[in-house]
PDB file of C-alpha atoms in Angstrom:
ATOM      1  CA  MET A   1      11.194-179.385 -45.471  1.00  0.00           C
ATOM      2  CA  PHE A   2      12.385-177.265 -48.821  1.00  0.00           C
ATOM      3  CA  VAL A   3      10.777-178.984 -51.856  1.00  0.00           C
ATOM      4  CA  TYR A   4      13.832-177.701 -53.885  1.00  0.00           C
ATOM      5  CA  ASP A   5      17.825-178.486 -53.264  1.00  0.00           C
ATOM      6  CA  ILE A   6      19.055-175.882 -51.520  1.00  0.00           C
ATOM      7  CA  SER A   7      22.675-177.303 -52.102  1.00  0.00           C
ATOM      8  CA  THR A   8      23.063-174.593 -54.621  1.00  0.00           C
ATOM      9  CA  ARG A   9      22.439-171.649 -52.078  1.00  0.00           C
ATOM     10  CA  LEU A  10      25.054-172.008 -49.922  1.00  0.00           C
ATOM     11  CA  ALA A  11      27.658-169.471 -50.163  1.00  0.00           C
ATOM     12  CA  CYS A  12      30.407-168.699 -47.488  1.00  0.00           C
ATOM     13  CA  SER A  13      31.631-165.395 -45.675  1.00  0.00           C
ATOM     14  CA  THR A  14      35.144-164.165 -46.620  1.00  0.00           C
ATOM     15  CA  LEU A  15      34.439-162.965 -43.068  1.00  0.00           C
ATOM     16  CA  LEU A  16      35.630-166.206 -41.559  1.00  0.00           C
ATOM     17  CA  PHE A  17      38.790-165.629 -43.004  1.00  0.00           C
ATOM     18  CA  ARG A  18      39.183-162.587 -42.196  1.00  0.00           C
ATOM     19  CA  ALA A  19      42.878-162.872 -40.541  1.00  0.00           C
ATOM     20  CA  GLN A  20      43.744-164.037 -44.218  1.00  0.00           C
ATOM     21  CA  SER A  21      44.441-162.268 -47.710  1.00  0.00           C
ATOM     22  CA  LEU A  22      41.554-162.755 -50.285  1.00  0.00           C
ATOM     23  CA  ASP A  23      43.350-164.889 -52.395  1.00  0.00           C
ATOM     24  CA  ARG A  24      44.035-167.439 -49.460  1.00  0.00           C
ATOM     25  CA  ALA A  25      40.348-166.892 -48.432  1.00  0.00           C
ATOM     26  CA  LEU A  26      38.980-167.826 -51.690  1.00  0.00           C
ATOM     27  CA  ASP A  27      41.306-170.953 -51.503  1.00  0.00           C
ATOM     28  CA  GLY A  28      39.636-171.405 -48.102  1.00  0.00           C
ATOM     29  CA  VAL A  29      35.654-171.080 -49.005  1.00  0.00           C
ATOM     30  CA  LYS A  30      36.812-173.659 -52.580  1.00  0.00           C
ATOM     31  CA  ALA A  31      38.097-176.345 -49.987  1.00  0.00           C
ATOM     32  CA  ALA A  32      34.773-175.776 -47.963  1.00  0.00           C
ATOM     33  CA  GLY A  33      32.861-177.072 -50.913  1.00  0.00           C
ATOM     34  CA  ILE A  34      31.000-173.596 -51.282  1.00  0.00           C
ATOM     35  CA  ASP A  35      30.951-172.228 -54.828  1.00  0.00           C
ATOM     36  CA  HIS A  36      29.178-168.785 -53.553  1.00  0.00           C
ATOM     37  CA  VAL A  37      31.152-166.394 -51.320  1.00  0.00           C
ATOM     38  CA  ASP A  38      30.372-163.161 -50.052  1.00  0.00           C
ATOM     39  CA  LEU A  39      32.915-160.471 -50.376  1.00  0.00           C
ATOM     40  CA  TRP A  40      33.300-158.332 -47.324  1.00  0.00           C
ATOM     41  CA  ALA A  41      34.739-154.601 -48.892  1.00  0.00           C
ATOM     42  CA  ALA A  42      33.670-152.442 -45.295  1.00  0.00           C
ATOM     43  CA  PRO A  43      36.287-150.365 -45.298  1.00  0.00           C
ATOM     44  CA  THR A  44      36.876-149.756 -40.835  1.00  0.00           C
ATOM     45  CA  VAL A  45      35.878-153.282 -40.320  1.00  0.00           C
ATOM     46  CA  LEU A  46      37.585-155.961 -43.235  1.00  0.00           C
ATOM     47  CA  ALA A  47      37.752-154.698 -46.625  1.00  0.00           C
ATOM     48  CA  HIS A  48      38.833-157.988 -48.892  1.00  0.00           C
ATOM     49  CA  VAL A  49      38.040-156.596 -51.653  1.00  0.00           C
ATOM     50  CA  ASP A  50      38.357-152.337 -52.272  1.00  0.00           C
ATOM     51  CA  PRO A  51      36.038-151.055 -55.420  1.00  0.00           C
ATOM     52  CA  ALA A  52      37.855-147.644 -55.005  1.00  0.00           C
ATOM     53  CA  SER A  53      41.282-150.060 -56.079  1.00  0.00           C
ATOM     54  CA  GLU A  54      40.166-152.955 -57.764  1.00  0.00           C
ATOM     55  CA  SER A  55      38.579-153.376 -60.782  1.00  0.00           C
ATOM     56  CA  ALA A  56      34.963-155.776 -60.623  1.00  0.00           C
ATOM     57  CA  ALA A  57      36.816-157.710 -63.557  1.00  0.00           C
ATOM     58  CA  ASP A  58      40.538-158.574 -61.868  1.00  0.00           C
ATOM     59  CA  VAL A  59      37.899-160.217 -58.767  1.00  0.00           C
ATOM     60  CA  GLN A  60      35.949-161.731 -60.918  1.00  0.00           C
ATOM     61  CA  ALA A  61      38.930-163.572 -61.963  1.00  0.00           C
ATOM     62  CA  GLU A  62      40.341-164.428 -59.212  1.00  0.00           C
ATOM     63  CA  LEU A  63      36.609-165.727 -58.531  1.00  0.00           C
ATOM     64  CA  GLU A  64      36.112-167.856 -61.933  1.00  0.00           C
ATOM     65  CA  ALA A  65      39.922-169.225 -61.633  1.00  0.00           C
ATOM     66  CA  ARG A  66      38.500-170.952 -58.639  1.00  0.00           C
ATOM     67  CA  GLY A  67      35.362-172.391 -59.898  1.00  0.00           C
ATOM     68  CA  LEU A  68      33.509-169.242 -57.490  1.00  0.00           C
ATOM     69  CA  ARG A  69      30.567-167.168 -57.846  1.00  0.00           C
ATOM     70  CA  ALA A  70      30.232-163.694 -56.051  1.00  0.00           C
ATOM     71  CA  SER A  71      26.728-164.042 -53.800  1.00  0.00           C
ATOM     72  CA  SER A  72      26.960-160.895 -52.334  1.00  0.00           C
ATOM     73  CA  VAL A  73      29.377-158.154 -51.572  1.00  0.00           C
ATOM     74  CA  THR A  74      29.428-156.982 -47.204  1.00  0.00           C
ATOM     75  CA  ALA A  75      29.376-152.774 -46.992  1.00  0.00           C
ATOM     76  CA  ILE A  76      28.287-152.729 -43.526  1.00  0.00           C
ATOM     77  CA  ALA A  77      28.775-149.122 -42.255  1.00  0.00           C
ATOM     78  CA  THR A  78      29.172-147.717 -45.469  1.00  0.00           C
ATOM     79  CA  SER A  79      26.752-144.995 -46.537  1.00  0.00           C
ATOM     80  CA  GLY A  80      27.024-142.439 -49.025  1.00  0.00           C
ATOM     81  CA  ASP A  81      29.585-142.555 -52.499  1.00  0.00           C
ATOM     82  CA  ASP A  82      30.531-145.471 -50.499  1.00  0.00           C
ATOM     83  CA  MET A  83      27.571-147.515 -50.764  1.00  0.00           C
ATOM     84  CA  LEU A  84      26.594-146.632 -53.918  1.00  0.00           C
ATOM     85  CA  GLN A  85      30.172-147.839 -55.220  1.00  0.00           C
ATOM     86  CA  ARG A  86      29.929-150.507 -53.916  1.00  0.00           C
ATOM     87  CA  ILE A  87      25.910-151.275 -55.503  1.00  0.00           C
ATOM     88  CA  GLY A  88      27.557-151.063 -58.762  1.00  0.00           C
ATOM     89  CA  PHE A  89      30.831-152.722 -58.182  1.00  0.00           C
ATOM     90  CA  ALA A  90      28.400-156.095 -56.863  1.00  0.00           C
ATOM     91  CA  ALA A  91      26.756-155.529 -59.845  1.00  0.00           C
ATOM     92  CA  GLU A  92      29.854-156.137 -62.147  1.00  0.00           C
ATOM     93  CA  LEU A  93      30.218-158.971 -60.399  1.00  0.00           C
ATOM     94  CA  GLY A  94      26.829-160.837 -61.291  1.00  0.00           C
ATOM     95  CA  ALA A  95      25.864-160.579 -57.091  1.00  0.00           C
ATOM     96  CA  ARG A  96      22.944-160.059 -56.415  1.00  0.00           C
ATOM     97  CA  VAL A  97      23.363-158.918 -53.089  1.00  0.00           C
ATOM     98  CA  VAL A  98      24.367-155.849 -50.983  1.00  0.00           C
ATOM     99  CA  ILE A  99      24.556-156.734 -47.738  1.00  0.00           C
ATOM    100  CA  ALA A 100      24.871-153.043 -45.020  1.00  0.00           C
ATOM    101  CA  THR A 101      23.452-151.425 -41.683  1.00  0.00           C
ATOM    102  CA  ALA A 102      20.963-149.386 -41.298  1.00  0.00           C
ATOM    103  CA  PRO A 103      21.461-145.908 -40.615  1.00  0.00           C
ATOM    104  CA  PRO A 104      22.271-145.292 -36.872  1.00  0.00           C
ATOM    105  CA  ARG A 105      19.553-143.767 -34.302  1.00  0.00           C
ATOM    106  CA  ASP A 106      21.040-140.379 -34.676  1.00  0.00           C
ATOM    107  CA  TYR A 107      20.783-140.169 -38.164  1.00  0.00           C
ATOM    108  CA  ASP A 108      17.340-138.757 -38.455  1.00  0.00           C
ATOM    109  CA  ARG A 109      14.394-140.917 -39.462  1.00  0.00           C
ATOM    110  CA  ARG A 110      12.898-139.055 -42.194  1.00  0.00           C
ATOM    111  CA  GLU A 111      16.751-138.800 -44.269  1.00  0.00           C
ATOM    112  CA  ALA A 112      17.820-142.075 -43.501  1.00  0.00           C
ATOM    113  CA  ALA A 113      14.932-143.300 -44.786  1.00  0.00           C
ATOM    114  CA  ASP A 114      15.042-141.047 -47.942  1.00  0.00           C
ATOM    115  CA  ASP A 115      18.535-141.809 -48.089  1.00  0.00           C
ATOM    116  CA  VAL A 116      17.802-146.195 -48.250  1.00  0.00           C
ATOM    117  CA  ARG A 117      15.562-145.100 -50.878  1.00  0.00           C
ATOM    118  CA  ALA A 118      18.136-143.968 -52.636  1.00  0.00           C
ATOM    119  CA  TYR A 119      20.021-146.217 -52.487  1.00  0.00           C
ATOM    120  CA  GLY A 120      17.500-148.970 -53.130  1.00  0.00           C
ATOM    121  CA  ARG A 121      16.420-147.146 -56.570  1.00  0.00           C
ATOM    122  CA  THR A 122      20.374-147.164 -57.321  1.00  0.00           C
ATOM    123  CA  ALA A 123      19.895-151.495 -56.844  1.00  0.00           C
ATOM    124  CA  GLN A 124      17.425-151.391 -58.865  1.00  0.00           C
ATOM    125  CA  GLU A 125      19.215-149.799 -61.960  1.00  0.00           C
ATOM    126  CA  ALA A 126      22.171-152.609 -61.331  1.00  0.00           C
ATOM    127  CA  GLY A 127      20.077-156.007 -61.170  1.00  0.00           C
ATOM    128  CA  VAL A 128      21.410-155.670 -57.147  1.00  0.00           C
ATOM    129  CA  THR A 129      18.883-156.477 -53.749  1.00  0.00           C
ATOM    130  CA  LEU A 130      20.008-153.975 -50.927  1.00  0.00           C
ATOM    131  CA  CYS A 131      19.579-156.159 -48.020  1.00  0.00           C
ATOM    132  CA  LEU A 132      19.907-153.930 -44.397  1.00  0.00           C
ATOM    133  CA  ALA A 133      21.244-156.027 -41.027  1.00  0.00           C
ATOM    134  CA  HIS A 134      18.939-155.846 -38.016  1.00  0.00           C
ATOM    135  CA  GLN A 135      21.207-154.319 -35.458  1.00  0.00           C
ATOM    136  CA  ALA A 136      21.262-152.361 -32.235  1.00  0.00           C
ATOM    137  CA  ASP A 137      21.192-148.897 -31.690  1.00  0.00           C
ATOM    138  CA  THR A 138      20.140-148.374 -35.637  1.00  0.00           C
ATOM    139  CA  TRP A 139      16.816-147.588 -37.219  1.00  0.00           C
ATOM    140  CA  MET A 140      16.045-151.414 -37.860  1.00  0.00           C
ATOM    141  CA  ASP A 141      16.913-152.686 -33.877  1.00  0.00           C
ATOM    142  CA  THR A 142      13.962-154.459 -33.123  1.00  0.00           C
ATOM    143  CA  PRO A 143      11.206-156.066 -35.081  1.00  0.00           C
ATOM    144  CA  GLU A 144       9.047-153.448 -34.927  1.00  0.00           C
ATOM    145  CA  GLU A 145      11.431-150.851 -36.732  1.00  0.00           C
ATOM    146  CA  VAL A 146      12.404-153.069 -38.771  1.00  0.00           C
ATOM    147  CA  ALA A 147       9.108-153.530 -40.350  1.00  0.00           C
ATOM    148  CA  SER A 148       8.586-149.710 -39.730  1.00  0.00           C
ATOM    149  CA  PHE A 149      11.235-148.525 -41.468  1.00  0.00           C
ATOM    150  CA  LEU A 150      11.013-150.841 -44.691  1.00  0.00           C
ATOM    151  CA  ASP A 151       7.317-149.411 -44.503  1.00  0.00           C
ATOM    152  CA  ASP A 152       8.979-146.009 -44.693  1.00  0.00           C
ATOM    153  CA  VAL A 153      11.326-146.086 -47.102  1.00  0.00           C
ATOM    154  CA  GLY A 154       9.183-148.553 -48.813  1.00  0.00           C
ATOM    155  CA  HIS A 155      11.155-149.995 -52.414  1.00  0.00           C
ATOM    156  CA  PRO A 156      11.299-153.339 -53.424  1.00  0.00           C
ATOM    157  CA  ARG A 157      15.132-153.997 -53.478  1.00  0.00           C
ATOM    158  CA  VAL A 158      15.549-153.033 -49.917  1.00  0.00           C
ATOM    159  CA  GLN A 159      14.868-156.512 -47.861  1.00  0.00           C
ATOM    160  CA  LEU A 160      16.129-157.650 -44.443  1.00  0.00           C
ATOM    161  CA  SER A 161      19.418-159.930 -44.310  1.00  0.00           C
ATOM    162  CA  LEU A 162      18.425-161.497 -41.225  1.00  0.00           C
ATOM    163  CA  ASP A 163      20.992-163.545 -38.727  1.00  0.00           C
ATOM    164  CA  PRO A 164      19.584-165.740 -36.628  1.00  0.00           C
ATOM    165  CA  ALA A 165      22.591-165.811 -34.144  1.00  0.00           C
ATOM    166  CA  GLN A 166      22.839-162.311 -33.844  1.00  0.00           C
ATOM    167  CA  ALA A 167      19.218-162.023 -32.835  1.00  0.00           C
ATOM    168  CA  ALA A 168      19.560-164.425 -30.163  1.00  0.00           C
ATOM    169  CA  ARG A 169      22.808-162.271 -28.726  1.00  0.00           C
ATOM    170  CA  ASP A 170      20.180-159.675 -29.360  1.00  0.00           C
ATOM    171  CA  GLY A 171      17.528-160.792 -27.381  1.00  0.00           C
ATOM    172  CA  LEU A 172      15.139-161.377 -30.631  1.00  0.00           C
ATOM    173  CA  THR A 173      13.433-163.857 -32.246  1.00  0.00           C
ATOM    174  CA  PHE A 174      14.093-164.490 -35.732  1.00  0.00           C
ATOM    175  CA  GLU A 175      10.453-165.740 -36.023  1.00  0.00           C
ATOM    176  CA  ALA A 176       9.492-162.000 -34.659  1.00  0.00           C
ATOM    177  CA  LEU A 177      12.247-160.869 -37.580  1.00  0.00           C
ATOM    178  CA  ALA A 178      10.965-162.933 -39.931  1.00  0.00           C
ATOM    179  CA  ASP A 179       7.260-161.265 -38.956  1.00  0.00           C
ATOM    180  CA  ALA A 180       8.341-157.491 -39.226  1.00  0.00           C
ATOM    181  CA  ALA A 181       9.791-157.946 -42.650  1.00  0.00           C
ATOM    182  CA  GLY A 182       7.513-160.388 -44.528  1.00  0.00           C
ATOM    183  CA  THR A 183       7.639-161.188 -47.689  1.00  0.00           C
ATOM    184  CA  ARG A 184      10.657-158.993 -47.424  1.00  0.00           C
ATOM    185  CA  ILE A 185      13.873-161.222 -46.597  1.00  0.00           C
ATOM    186  CA  GLY A 186      16.060-160.764 -49.039  1.00  0.00           C
ATOM    187  CA  HIS A 187      19.002-162.725 -47.289  1.00  0.00           C
ATOM    188  CA  VAL A 188      19.196-164.905 -44.628  1.00  0.00           C
ATOM    189  CA  HIS A 189      22.847-165.999 -42.267  1.00  0.00           C
ATOM    190  CA  LEU A 190      23.590-169.046 -41.080  1.00  0.00           C
ATOM    191  CA  ALA A 191      25.826-169.759 -37.997  1.00  0.00           C
ATOM    192  CA  SER A 192      28.076-173.132 -37.698  1.00  0.00           C
ATOM    193  CA  ALA A 193      26.699-176.345 -36.806  1.00  0.00           C
ATOM    194  CA  ASP A 194      25.909-177.210 -33.549  1.00  0.00           C
ATOM    195  CA  PRO A 195      23.546-181.222 -33.560  1.00  0.00           C
ATOM    196  CA  ASN A 196      20.725-179.740 -30.773  1.00  0.00           C
ATOM    197  CA  ASN A 197      19.972-177.056 -32.973  1.00  0.00           C
ATOM    198  CA  ALA A 198      18.260-179.218 -35.345  1.00  0.00           C
ATOM    199  CA  ASP A 199      14.676-178.856 -34.487  1.00  0.00           C
ATOM    200  CA  ALA A 200      15.222-175.377 -35.057  1.00  0.00           C
ATOM    201  CA  LEU A 201      16.932-174.695 -37.766  1.00  0.00           C
ATOM    202  CA  ALA A 202      14.461-177.280 -39.230  1.00  0.00           C
ATOM    203  CA  ALA A 203      11.865-174.505 -38.241  1.00  0.00           C
ATOM    204  CA  MET A 204      13.309-171.868 -39.365  1.00  0.00           C
ATOM    205  CA  LEU A 205      14.334-173.512 -43.181  1.00  0.00           C
ATOM    206  CA  ASP A 206      10.243-174.344 -43.226  1.00  0.00           C
ATOM    207  CA  GLN A 207       9.350-170.976 -42.271  1.00  0.00           C
ATOM    208  CA  LEU A 208      10.907-169.400 -44.552  1.00  0.00           C
ATOM    209  CA  GLU A 209      10.286-171.956 -47.867  1.00  0.00           C
ATOM    210  CA  GLU A 210       6.051-170.886 -46.457  1.00  0.00           C
ATOM    211  CA  ARG A 211       7.185-167.213 -47.321  1.00  0.00           C
ATOM    212  CA  ASN A 212       8.810-168.535 -50.933  1.00  0.00           C
ATOM    213  CA  TYR A 213      12.164-167.866 -49.720  1.00  0.00           C
ATOM    214  CA  TYR A 214      14.385-168.333 -52.817  1.00  0.00           C
ATOM    215  CA  GLY A 215      17.967-165.945 -52.021  1.00  0.00           C
ATOM    216  CA  MET A 216      21.396-167.573 -50.302  1.00  0.00           C
ATOM    217  CA  PHE A 217      22.459-168.994 -47.109  1.00  0.00           C
ATOM    218  CA  THR A 218      25.624-167.540 -45.904  1.00  0.00           C
ATOM    219  CA  PHE A 219      28.018-168.788 -43.031  1.00  0.00           C
ATOM    220  CA  SER A 220      29.058-166.173 -41.393  1.00  0.00           C
ATOM    221  CA  TRP A 221      30.038-166.451 -37.415  1.00  0.00           C
ATOM    222  CA  ASP A 222      32.215-164.645 -35.024  1.00  0.00           C
ATOM    223  CA  GLY A 223      35.089-166.714 -33.454  1.00  0.00           C
ATOM    224  CA  THR A 224      37.629-167.245 -36.641  1.00  0.00           C
ATOM    225  CA  ASP A 225      40.412-164.806 -35.903  1.00  0.00           C
ATOM    226  CA  ASN A 226      42.677-166.907 -34.402  1.00  0.00           C
ATOM    227  CA  LEU A 227      42.258-170.186 -36.122  1.00  0.00           C
ATOM    228  CA  PRO A 228      43.709-172.215 -38.749  1.00  0.00           C
ATOM    229  CA  PRO A 229      42.822-171.796 -42.936  1.00  0.00           C
ATOM    230  CA  GLU A 230      42.316-175.704 -42.611  1.00  0.00           C
ATOM    231  CA  GLU A 231      39.937-175.257 -38.967  1.00  0.00           C
ATOM    232  CA  VAL A 232      37.693-172.705 -40.547  1.00  0.00           C
ATOM    233  CA  GLU A 233      36.877-175.100 -43.457  1.00  0.00           C
ATOM    234  CA  ALA A 234      37.224-178.277 -42.176  1.00  0.00           C
ATOM    235  CA  GLY A 235      34.044-176.074 -39.716  1.00  0.00           C
ATOM    236  CA  VAL A 236      32.398-174.486 -43.157  1.00  0.00           C
ATOM    237  CA  ARG A 237      32.019-177.867 -44.695  1.00  0.00           C
ATOM    238  CA  GLU A 238      30.466-179.277 -41.106  1.00  0.00           C
ATOM    239  CA  ALA A 239      27.922-176.659 -41.236  1.00  0.00           C
ATOM    240  CA  ARG A 240      27.032-177.645 -45.185  1.00  0.00           C
ATOM    241  CA  ALA A 241      26.649-181.363 -43.693  1.00  0.00           C
ATOM    242  CA  HIS A 242      24.549-180.642 -40.725  1.00  0.00           C
ATOM    243  CA  VAL A 243      22.013-177.760 -43.485  1.00  0.00           C
ATOM    244  CA  LEU A 244      21.837-180.151 -46.065  1.00  0.00           C
ATOM    245  CA  GLU A 245      20.771-183.217 -43.716  1.00  0.00           C
ATOM    246  CA  VAL A 246      18.775-180.485 -42.129  1.00  0.00           C
ATOM    247  CA  SER A 247      16.534-179.341 -45.339  1.00  0.00           C
ATOM    248  CA  LYS A 248      16.234-183.022 -46.254  1.00  0.00           C
ATOM    249  CA  ALA A 249      14.396-184.911 -43.193  1.00  0.00           C
TER     250      ALA A 249
END
C-alpha cells in the first residue's frame, strides 16, 4: 500500500454542504477532521465562492481562521473568461487544481481542444493544473475519448479528474479510465465509506501508487442535500477513517 502517509492528501468538497452557507460548509469540513477543502465556484450549479464578486484574500481569511487550505476550485459547466477567472482565483488561494468538465460534444472537437489547450497555458502560468472530469455527452465520456482528447490537447497542465463512483454510474471502470489517462491523472474523488468496497479501494490505491500519483483525494458524493450538517460531518469522518485504514493495510 502507500509508502507515504496520505492523511495530508485528503480533502473535502463543499459540495457535501451544498445547502449551507460557505461559513457553515467550512465549519463542517473542519469538524470532520479535514484540513484541505475543494471550493465550488460553478455559477449554474453551486457557487460557494464567486471570483466575480469576492476577493481571494477574503476567502483566504475565512480558510485561515479555521486552519484550512484550499486544495482545489471546482468550476464545472464553466468556460471562456469565467474559466480563466477561476484559474487565477485558485492560484491566488494557493490551490493546485481547478476541476472542470470537458467541452460538450456539440462543441466542434478541434475548437474544443484548442480552447482547453489555451486554458492549460493559463494554468501553467498560474502554477495550477486543470483537471477535466469524465462525463457523459462530453469529449471525455469514454476511456477512448479521455485518451484521445488529452492527446489532442497535448498540454501537461491539462489532466484527468478521476471519479470512481461516477465511472461506475456511467458503466465505466476505474482501471479503464486510469489506463486511458496514464500518467495524466491530476485529481481523484472518493465516495462515502463502504466496508464492502475495501478490496476495490485497496486495489485502486495500489494502482495509483504504481503510477506515482501524488495528488489529492477529495471526498465528494451525492445525497447530502437534505441531511443535517452534523450527519454529513460524521459521514466524512467515517470515510476518512476507512480510507486511512485501507491505505495502511
